[in-house]
Tab-separated table of C-alpha atoms in Angstrom:
chain	number	residue	atom	x	y	z
R	198	MET	CA	17.279	21.228	-0.326
R	199	PRO	CA	15.187	23.913	-2.042
R	200	GLY	CA	13.671	22.879	-5.334
R	201	LYS	CA	14.555	19.194	-4.920
R	202	SER	CA	12.458	17.063	-7.279
R	203	LEU	CA	10.131	14.732	-5.412
R	204	SER	CA	10.233	12.275	-8.306
R	205	GLU	CA	13.445	10.966	-6.733
R	206	TYR	CA	11.501	9.994	-3.606
R	207	THR	CA	8.559	8.106	-5.102
R	208	THR	CA	8.392	4.663	-6.675
R	209	LEU	CA	6.426	6.157	-9.571
R	210	ARG	CA	9.356	8.513	-10.201
R	211	ILE	CA	6.815	11.287	-10.658
R	212	GLY	CA	6.466	14.568	-8.759
R	213	GLY	CA	7.485	18.205	-8.983
R	214	PRO	CA	9.836	20.116	-6.665
R	215	ALA	CA	9.563	20.702	-2.927
R	216	ARG	CA	10.045	24.179	-1.524
R	217	GLU	CA	12.228	22.565	1.144
R	218	LEU	CA	13.171	18.923	1.654
R	219	ILE	CA	14.701	17.477	4.818
R	220	GLU	CA	15.753	13.866	5.371
R	221	ALA	CA	15.103	12.944	9.009
R	222	ARG	CA	17.202	10.125	10.448
R	223	SER	CA	14.582	9.169	13.022
R	224	ALA	CA	10.945	9.756	13.884
R	225	GLU	CA	12.029	11.988	16.755
R	226	GLU	CA	14.034	14.150	14.374
R	227	ALA	CA	11.030	14.321	12.070
R	228	VAL	CA	8.872	15.570	14.953
R	229	ALA	CA	11.388	18.317	15.725
R	230	VAL	CA	11.418	19.439	12.084
R	231	LEU	CA	7.638	19.410	11.791
R	232	ARG	CA	7.217	21.415	15.011
R	233	GLY	CA	9.291	24.243	13.601
R	234	ALA	CA	8.309	24.095	9.955
R	235	PRO	CA	6.498	27.159	8.606
R	236	GLY	CA	3.553	26.547	6.319
R	237	PRO	CA	2.329	23.219	4.949
R	238	THR	CA	4.251	19.983	5.519
R	239	LEU	CA	4.357	16.557	3.918
R	240	VAL	CA	5.924	13.386	5.297
R	241	LEU	CA	7.245	10.713	2.939
R	242	GLY	CA	8.555	7.268	3.772
R	243	GLY	CA	9.285	4.952	0.875
R	244	GLY	CA	7.086	7.001	-1.463
R	245	SER	CA	5.401	3.843	-2.704
R	246	ASN	CA	1.766	4.792	-2.262
R	247	VAL	CA	1.598	8.402	-3.351
R	248	VAL	CA	1.048	10.406	-6.532
R	249	ILE	CA	2.611	13.873	-6.286
R	250	GLY	CA	1.483	16.499	-8.770
R	251	ASP	CA	3.720	18.069	-11.374
R	252	ALA	CA	3.775	21.372	-9.467
R	253	GLY	CA	5.311	19.564	-6.508
R	254	PHE	CA	4.729	20.710	-2.940
R	255	ASP	CA	4.985	24.334	-1.823
R	256	GLY	CA	6.083	23.563	1.708
R	257	THR	CA	8.412	21.422	3.798
R	258	VAL	CA	8.774	17.769	2.857
R	259	VAL	CA	10.214	15.476	5.508
R	260	VAL	CA	11.572	12.162	4.250
R	261	LEU	CA	11.580	9.765	7.190
R	262	ARG	CA	14.571	7.447	7.393
R	263	GLY	CA	16.076	5.351	10.152
R	264	GLY	CA	14.654	2.184	11.612
R	265	GLY	CA	15.043	-0.529	14.172
R	266	VAL	CA	13.262	-3.647	15.395
R	267	GLU	CA	12.984	-4.895	18.967
R	268	GLU	CA	11.106	-7.605	20.806
R	269	ALA	CA	8.824	-5.996	23.384
R	270	GLY	CA	7.726	-9.244	25.059
R	271	ASP	CA	4.543	-11.347	24.984
R	272	GLY	CA	4.881	-11.897	21.232
R	273	VAL	CA	4.977	-8.175	20.502
R	274	VAL	CA	7.589	-6.890	18.069
R	275	ARG	CA	8.116	-3.125	17.740
R	276	VAL	CA	9.355	-1.603	14.491
R	277	ARG	CA	10.294	2.041	14.029
R	278	ALA	CA	8.422	3.988	11.394
R	279	GLY	CA	11.380	4.588	9.097
R	280	HIS	CA	12.289	0.922	8.839
R	281	VAL	CA	12.020	-0.551	5.343
R	282	TRP	CA	8.908	-2.732	5.450
R	283	ASP	CA	10.251	-5.723	3.524
R	284	GLU	CA	13.332	-5.791	5.722
R	285	PHE	CA	10.982	-6.077	8.686
R	286	ALA	CA	8.997	-8.863	7.004
R	287	ALA	CA	12.272	-10.709	6.332
R	288	TRP	CA	13.324	-10.188	9.976
R	289	THR	CA	10.102	-11.757	11.286
R	290	VAL	CA	10.560	-14.815	9.084
R	291	ALA	CA	14.225	-15.201	10.047
R	292	HIS	CA	13.386	-14.927	13.761
R	293	GLY	CA	10.429	-17.307	13.686
R	294	PHE	CA	7.536	-14.858	14.001
R	295	SER	CA	4.403	-15.657	12.022
R	296	GLY	CA	1.834	-13.064	10.978
R	297	VAL	CA	3.175	-10.789	8.234
R	298	GLU	CA	4.964	-13.276	5.981
R	299	CYS	CA	2.370	-12.840	3.213
R	300	LEU	CA	3.161	-9.116	3.168
R	301	SER	CA	6.703	-9.750	1.949
R	302	GLY	CA	7.953	-7.680	-0.963
R	303	ILE	CA	5.651	-4.724	-0.376
R	304	PRO	CA	7.651	-1.511	-0.889
R	305	GLY	CA	7.636	1.386	1.532
R	306	SER	CA	8.260	1.972	5.206
R	307	ALA	CA	6.841	0.243	8.272
R	308	GLY	CA	5.269	3.486	9.491
R	309	ALA	CA	3.134	3.712	6.371
R	310	THR	CA	1.545	0.277	6.791
R	311	PRO	CA	-1.116	1.229	9.367
R	312	ILE	CA	-2.009	4.375	7.406
R	313	GLN	CA	-3.019	2.304	4.399
R	314	ASN	CA	-3.881	-0.857	6.340
R	315	VAL	CA	-1.575	-2.604	3.909
R	316	GLY	CA	-2.678	-6.028	2.796
R	317	ALA	CA	-1.887	-8.773	0.290
R	318	TYR	CA	-2.352	-12.497	-0.210
R	319	GLY	CA	-4.884	-12.899	2.559
R	320	GLN	CA	-3.167	-10.845	5.261
R	321	GLU	CA	-3.422	-7.204	6.274
R	322	VAL	CA	-1.568	-5.386	9.014
R	323	ALA	CA	-4.770	-4.746	10.985
R	324	ASN	CA	-4.813	-8.498	11.752
R	325	THR	CA	-1.640	-8.268	13.830
R	326	ILE	CA	-1.157	-4.643	14.923
R	327	ALA	CA	-1.260	-4.355	18.712
R	328	ALA	CA	-0.614	-0.603	18.957
R	329	VAL	CA	0.501	2.374	16.885
R	330	ARG	CA	2.598	5.062	18.554
R	331	VAL	CA	1.762	8.455	17.083
R	332	TRP	CA	2.604	12.088	17.574
R	333	ASP	CA	-0.513	14.249	17.561
R	334	ARG	CA	0.476	17.575	16.018
R	335	GLU	CA	-2.520	19.494	17.361
R	336	ALA	CA	-2.121	18.300	20.957
R	337	ASP	CA	1.676	18.049	20.644
R	338	GLU	CA	1.714	14.748	22.490
R	339	VAL	CA	2.845	11.175	21.893
R	340	ARG	CA	0.636	8.244	22.779
R	341	ASP	CA	-0.125	4.660	21.800
R	342	TRP	CA	-3.312	4.022	19.870
R	343	THR	CA	-5.240	0.781	20.063
R	344	PRO	CA	-6.327	-0.948	16.826
R	345	ALA	CA	-9.907	0.171	17.509
R	346	GLU	CA	-8.810	3.820	17.710
R	347	CYS	CA	-6.999	3.456	14.385
R	348	GLY	CA	-10.310	2.773	12.628
R	349	PHE	CA	-8.926	0.128	10.297
R	350	ALA	CA	-10.961	-0.725	7.212
R	351	TYR	CA	-10.143	-2.030	3.745
R	352	ARG	CA	-7.042	-0.042	2.698
R	353	HIS	CA	-7.996	2.698	5.111
R	354	SER	CA	-7.484	4.085	8.621
R	355	VAL	CA	-8.070	7.344	10.472
R	356	PHE	CA	-4.523	8.345	9.501
R	357	LYS	CA	-5.164	8.325	5.757
R	358	HIS	CA	-5.837	11.715	4.147
R	359	SER	CA	-4.879	13.470	7.401
R	360	ASP	CA	-1.621	15.155	8.365
R	361	ARG	CA	-2.523	15.512	12.033
R	362	TYR	CA	-0.758	12.326	13.133
R	363	LEU	CA	2.792	11.126	12.548
R	364	VAL	CA	3.380	7.414	13.073
R	365	LEU	CA	6.505	6.898	15.194
R	366	SER	CA	6.487	3.108	15.607
R	367	VAL	CA	4.194	0.118	15.235
R	368	ASP	CA	3.736	-2.844	17.590
R	369	PHE	CA	2.840	-6.173	15.993
R	370	ARG	CA	1.543	-9.109	18.016
R	371	LEU	CA	2.952	-12.132	16.209
R	372	GLU	CA	2.951	-15.874	16.797
R	373	ARG	CA	6.142	-17.723	17.608
R	374	ALA	CA	6.073	-20.450	14.972
R	375	GLU	CA	8.075	-22.049	12.195
R	376	THR	CA	4.997	-22.110	9.987
R	377	SER	CA	2.815	-19.395	8.522
R	378	GLN	CA	-0.639	-18.332	9.507
R	379	PRO	CA	-3.312	-20.378	7.683
R	380	ILE	CA	-3.017	-19.650	3.973
R	381	ALA	CA	-6.133	-17.689	3.002
R	382	TYR	CA	-5.393	-16.843	-0.638
R	383	ALA	CA	-6.073	-19.481	-3.298
R	384	GLU	CA	-3.329	-18.334	-5.701
R	385	LEU	CA	-0.724	-18.541	-2.945
R	386	ALA	CA	-2.014	-21.930	-1.747
R	387	LYS	CA	-1.711	-23.257	-5.295
R	388	ARG	CA	1.866	-21.972	-5.597
R	389	LEU	CA	2.746	-23.650	-2.289
R	390	GLU	CA	0.874	-26.847	-3.276
R	391	VAL	CA	-1.238	-26.769	-0.103
R	392	GLU	CA	-4.929	-26.352	0.595
R	393	VAL	CA	-6.471	-23.043	1.612
R	394	GLY	CA	-6.415	-23.030	5.419
R	395	ASP	CA	-3.187	-25.036	5.653
R	396	ARG	CA	0.042	-23.698	7.083
R	397	ALA	CA	3.441	-23.826	5.398
R	398	PRO	CA	7.040	-23.132	6.453
R	399	LEU	CA	7.615	-19.404	6.901
R	400	GLY	CA	10.559	-19.225	4.525
R	401	LEU	CA	8.704	-21.034	1.753
R	402	VAL	CA	5.714	-18.714	2.113
R	403	ARG	CA	7.899	-15.618	1.901
R	404	GLU	CA	9.659	-16.892	-1.236
R	405	ALA	CA	6.371	-17.899	-2.862
R	406	VAL	CA	4.897	-14.449	-2.194
R	407	LEU	CA	8.000	-12.754	-3.621
R	408	GLU	CA	7.792	-14.941	-6.741
R	409	LEU	CA	4.128	-14.079	-7.241
R	410	ARG	CA	4.782	-10.373	-6.745
R	411	ARG	CA	7.746	-10.384	-9.151
R	412	GLY	CA	5.559	-12.042	-11.767
R	413	LYS	CA	3.180	-9.073	-11.469
R	414	GLY	CA	5.879	-6.397	-11.427
R	415	MET	CA	5.205	-5.672	-7.761
R	416	VAL	CA	8.777	-5.994	-6.419
R	417	LEU	CA	10.887	-2.890	-7.024
R	418	ASP	CA	13.478	-3.175	-9.796
R	419	GLU	CA	14.928	0.039	-11.220
R	420	HIS	CA	15.537	-1.694	-14.559
R	421	ASP	CA	11.929	-2.875	-14.915
R	422	HIS	CA	9.508	-0.075	-15.791
R	423	ASP	CA	6.596	-2.271	-14.722
R	424	THR	CA	7.764	-1.595	-11.160
R	425	TRP	CA	7.813	2.182	-11.698
R	426	SER	CA	4.365	2.310	-10.149
R	427	ALA	CA	2.443	2.857	-6.943
R	428	GLY	CA	1.510	-0.822	-6.834
R	429	SER	CA	-2.167	-1.552	-7.323
R	430	PHE	CA	-3.601	1.784	-8.425
R	431	PHE	CA	-7.256	0.979	-7.732
R	432	THR	CA	-8.876	-0.695	-4.756
R	433	ASN	CA	-11.234	-3.590	-5.345
R	434	PRO	CA	-14.736	-2.045	-5.281
R	435	ILE	CA	-17.107	-3.244	-2.562
R	436	VAL	CA	-20.780	-3.260	-3.544
R	437	GLY	CA	-24.080	-4.372	-2.096
R	438	ALA	CA	-25.570	-7.737	-3.055
R	439	HIS	CA	-28.146	-6.155	-5.380
R	440	ASP	CA	-25.522	-4.030	-7.152
R	441	TYR	CA	-23.307	-7.093	-7.503
R	442	HIS	CA	-26.058	-9.046	-9.273
R	443	GLU	CA	-26.583	-6.129	-11.648
R	444	LEU	CA	-22.851	-5.980	-12.299
R	445	ALA	CA	-22.734	-9.734	-12.980
R	446	ASP	CA	-25.627	-9.383	-15.445
R	447	LYS	CA	-23.766	-6.647	-17.325
R	448	ALA	CA	-20.608	-8.767	-17.296
R	449	GLY	CA	-22.428	-11.811	-18.645
R	450	GLY	CA	-21.267	-13.914	-15.720
R	451	GLU	CA	-19.808	-13.683	-12.241
R	452	PRO	CA	-16.477	-11.865	-12.013
R	453	PRO	CA	-13.932	-12.904	-9.355
R	454	HIS	CA	-15.346	-11.756	-6.026
R	455	TRP	CA	-15.199	-12.230	-2.265
R	456	LYS	CA	-17.969	-11.838	0.273
R	457	THR	CA	-17.249	-9.425	3.115
R	458	ALA	CA	-18.161	-9.855	6.761
R	459	ASP	CA	-21.023	-7.352	6.466
R	460	GLY	CA	-22.698	-9.194	3.594
R	461	ARG	CA	-21.399	-7.025	0.769
R	462	VAL	CA	-19.254	-8.208	-2.134
R	463	LYS	CA	-15.692	-7.212	-3.044
R	464	VAL	CA	-15.090	-7.411	-6.797
R	465	SER	CA	-11.749	-7.778	-8.573
R	466	ALA	CA	-10.758	-4.393	-9.995
R	467	ALA	CA	-8.177	-6.043	-12.248
R	468	TRP	CA	-10.895	-8.227	-13.785
R	469	LEU	CA	-13.167	-5.225	-14.347
R	470	ILE	CA	-10.363	-3.344	-16.083
R	471	GLY	CA	-9.674	-6.263	-18.390
R	472	ALA	CA	-13.374	-6.837	-19.082
R	473	ALA	CA	-13.709	-3.153	-20.000
R	474	GLY	CA	-11.289	-3.767	-22.873
R	475	PHE	CA	-7.950	-2.708	-21.392
R	476	GLU	CA	-5.099	-5.115	-21.993
R	477	LYS	CA	-1.797	-5.390	-20.152
R	478	GLY	CA	0.578	-2.790	-21.536
R	479	TYR	CA	-2.191	-0.448	-22.741
R	480	ARG	CA	-0.282	2.800	-23.271
R	481	ARG	CA	-0.917	6.526	-23.527
R	482	GLY	CA	2.264	8.536	-24.110
R	483	ASN	CA	4.753	7.935	-21.312
R	484	VAL	CA	2.380	5.925	-19.076
R	485	SER	CA	0.791	2.531	-19.427
R	486	LEU	CA	-0.881	-0.279	-17.612
R	487	SER	CA	1.778	-2.720	-16.483
R	488	THR	CA	2.674	-5.365	-19.051
R	489	LYS	CA	2.297	-7.877	-16.223
R	490	HIS	CA	-0.773	-6.719	-14.325
R	491	THR	CA	-3.629	-4.415	-15.383
R	492	LEU	CA	-4.102	-3.014	-11.888
R	493	ALA	CA	-0.782	-1.133	-11.906
R	494	LEU	CA	-0.304	2.163	-13.757
R	495	THR	CA	3.323	2.628	-14.706
R	496	ASN	CA	5.822	5.298	-15.744
R	497	ARG	CA	7.573	4.165	-18.921
R	498	GLY	CA	10.106	6.988	-18.545
R	499	GLY	CA	9.630	10.754	-18.406
R	500	ALA	CA	5.980	10.525	-17.376
R	501	THR	CA	4.078	13.298	-15.619
R	502	ALA	CA	1.385	13.079	-12.982
R	503	THR	CA	-0.996	14.664	-15.476
R	504	GLU	CA	-0.413	11.804	-17.918
R	505	LEU	CA	-0.779	9.179	-15.214
R	506	LEU	CA	-4.036	10.551	-13.850
R	507	ALA	CA	-5.448	10.991	-17.344
R	508	LEU	CA	-4.921	7.274	-17.936
R	509	ALA	CA	-6.431	6.460	-14.544
R	510	THR	CA	-9.482	8.556	-15.395
R	511	GLU	CA	-9.840	6.877	-18.798
R	512	VAL	CA	-9.806	3.443	-17.166
R	513	ALA	CA	-12.200	4.384	-14.359
R	514	ASP	CA	-14.633	6.089	-16.765
R	515	LYS	CA	-14.782	3.048	-19.060
R	516	VAL	CA	-15.299	0.609	-16.173
R	517	GLU	CA	-18.091	2.791	-14.821
R	518	ALA	CA	-19.733	3.083	-18.245
R	519	ASP	CA	-19.614	-0.674	-18.786
R	520	PHE	CA	-20.415	-1.962	-15.308
R	521	GLY	CA	-21.852	0.907	-13.265
R	522	VAL	CA	-19.044	0.700	-10.712
R	523	ARG	CA	-16.606	3.536	-10.035
R	524	LEU	CA	-13.000	2.572	-9.302
R	525	HIS	CA	-11.200	4.585	-6.622
R	526	PRO	CA	-7.452	5.138	-6.296
R	527	GLU	CA	-5.475	3.327	-3.634
R	528	PRO	CA	-2.506	5.750	-3.474
R	529	VAL	CA	-2.774	9.142	-1.811
R	530	THR	CA	-2.670	12.111	-4.166
R	531	VAL	CA	-0.771	15.310	-3.286
R	532	ASN	CA	-1.558	18.413	-5.318
R	533	ALA	CA	-2.967	16.108	-7.975
R	534	ASP	CA	-6.645	15.590	-8.768
R	535	PHE	CA	-8.305	12.382	-9.852
């Protein structure tokens, strides 16, 4: 499909044309295409965590489709890379597997989750991933990577910002249970009317998470421009204890924060954006902050990547000027600079 607009393949509905676009019906078909593709290549799944520039991509774009879920034994459930992530989350709840229920409603494909180390409401995929099957383009071999080899960190892995590896499938080690993992997120616990650390029925947790996400415009709805986004655009900054105290002094009080295992402090990016003077719905041309959640940058219709990244830069510059902390984008950028 020469010249096919990539805006049709991203949740932001932004992106220029591809020189060639191929929809692969399986990971194996994607490998075959990538082996023979001349020049640069790009793999897209659900297109939910990417900003593609207005010039598009001068190469071969492979859109990975096709899925499947199977029980591999010993609590391990294998999902193929092209499987829609929320369909997998729903499958685990319906089949009595606990471990990813708080990740319900997240758009995109299952194969993308280890790349980003997707997380929400107190869970992240690194907590339950047992192995990631990848194709190594340079070695032209398929093998299973352990979680340690994946180098998981906050919204990061060795796969991010690299096109060397193609995720083929992901193994999750889940618990057979009718109840969730201990609820770790205060907002979710409040919605469920339980204490942090308690468990709740899997189905109730999934529905509560979906309700919370819908309230923030984080469940895809083609009629709601607040969902024409890449989800949370900025990661929560992690700073040292000294820098955190300086930030709190500038803020005139302690912003929402969480201590990390290494003694540093993760600060709410959404709070920083609001404290820097940006309100929900703050708009520049065809882009705006979501009317529901300041952490999402949205396409109000007809937006360009240039407009979107200009707004992102404006927000990040103001937060840095006010608080001395630089916000960094969560989505991957392709032929687009931030």
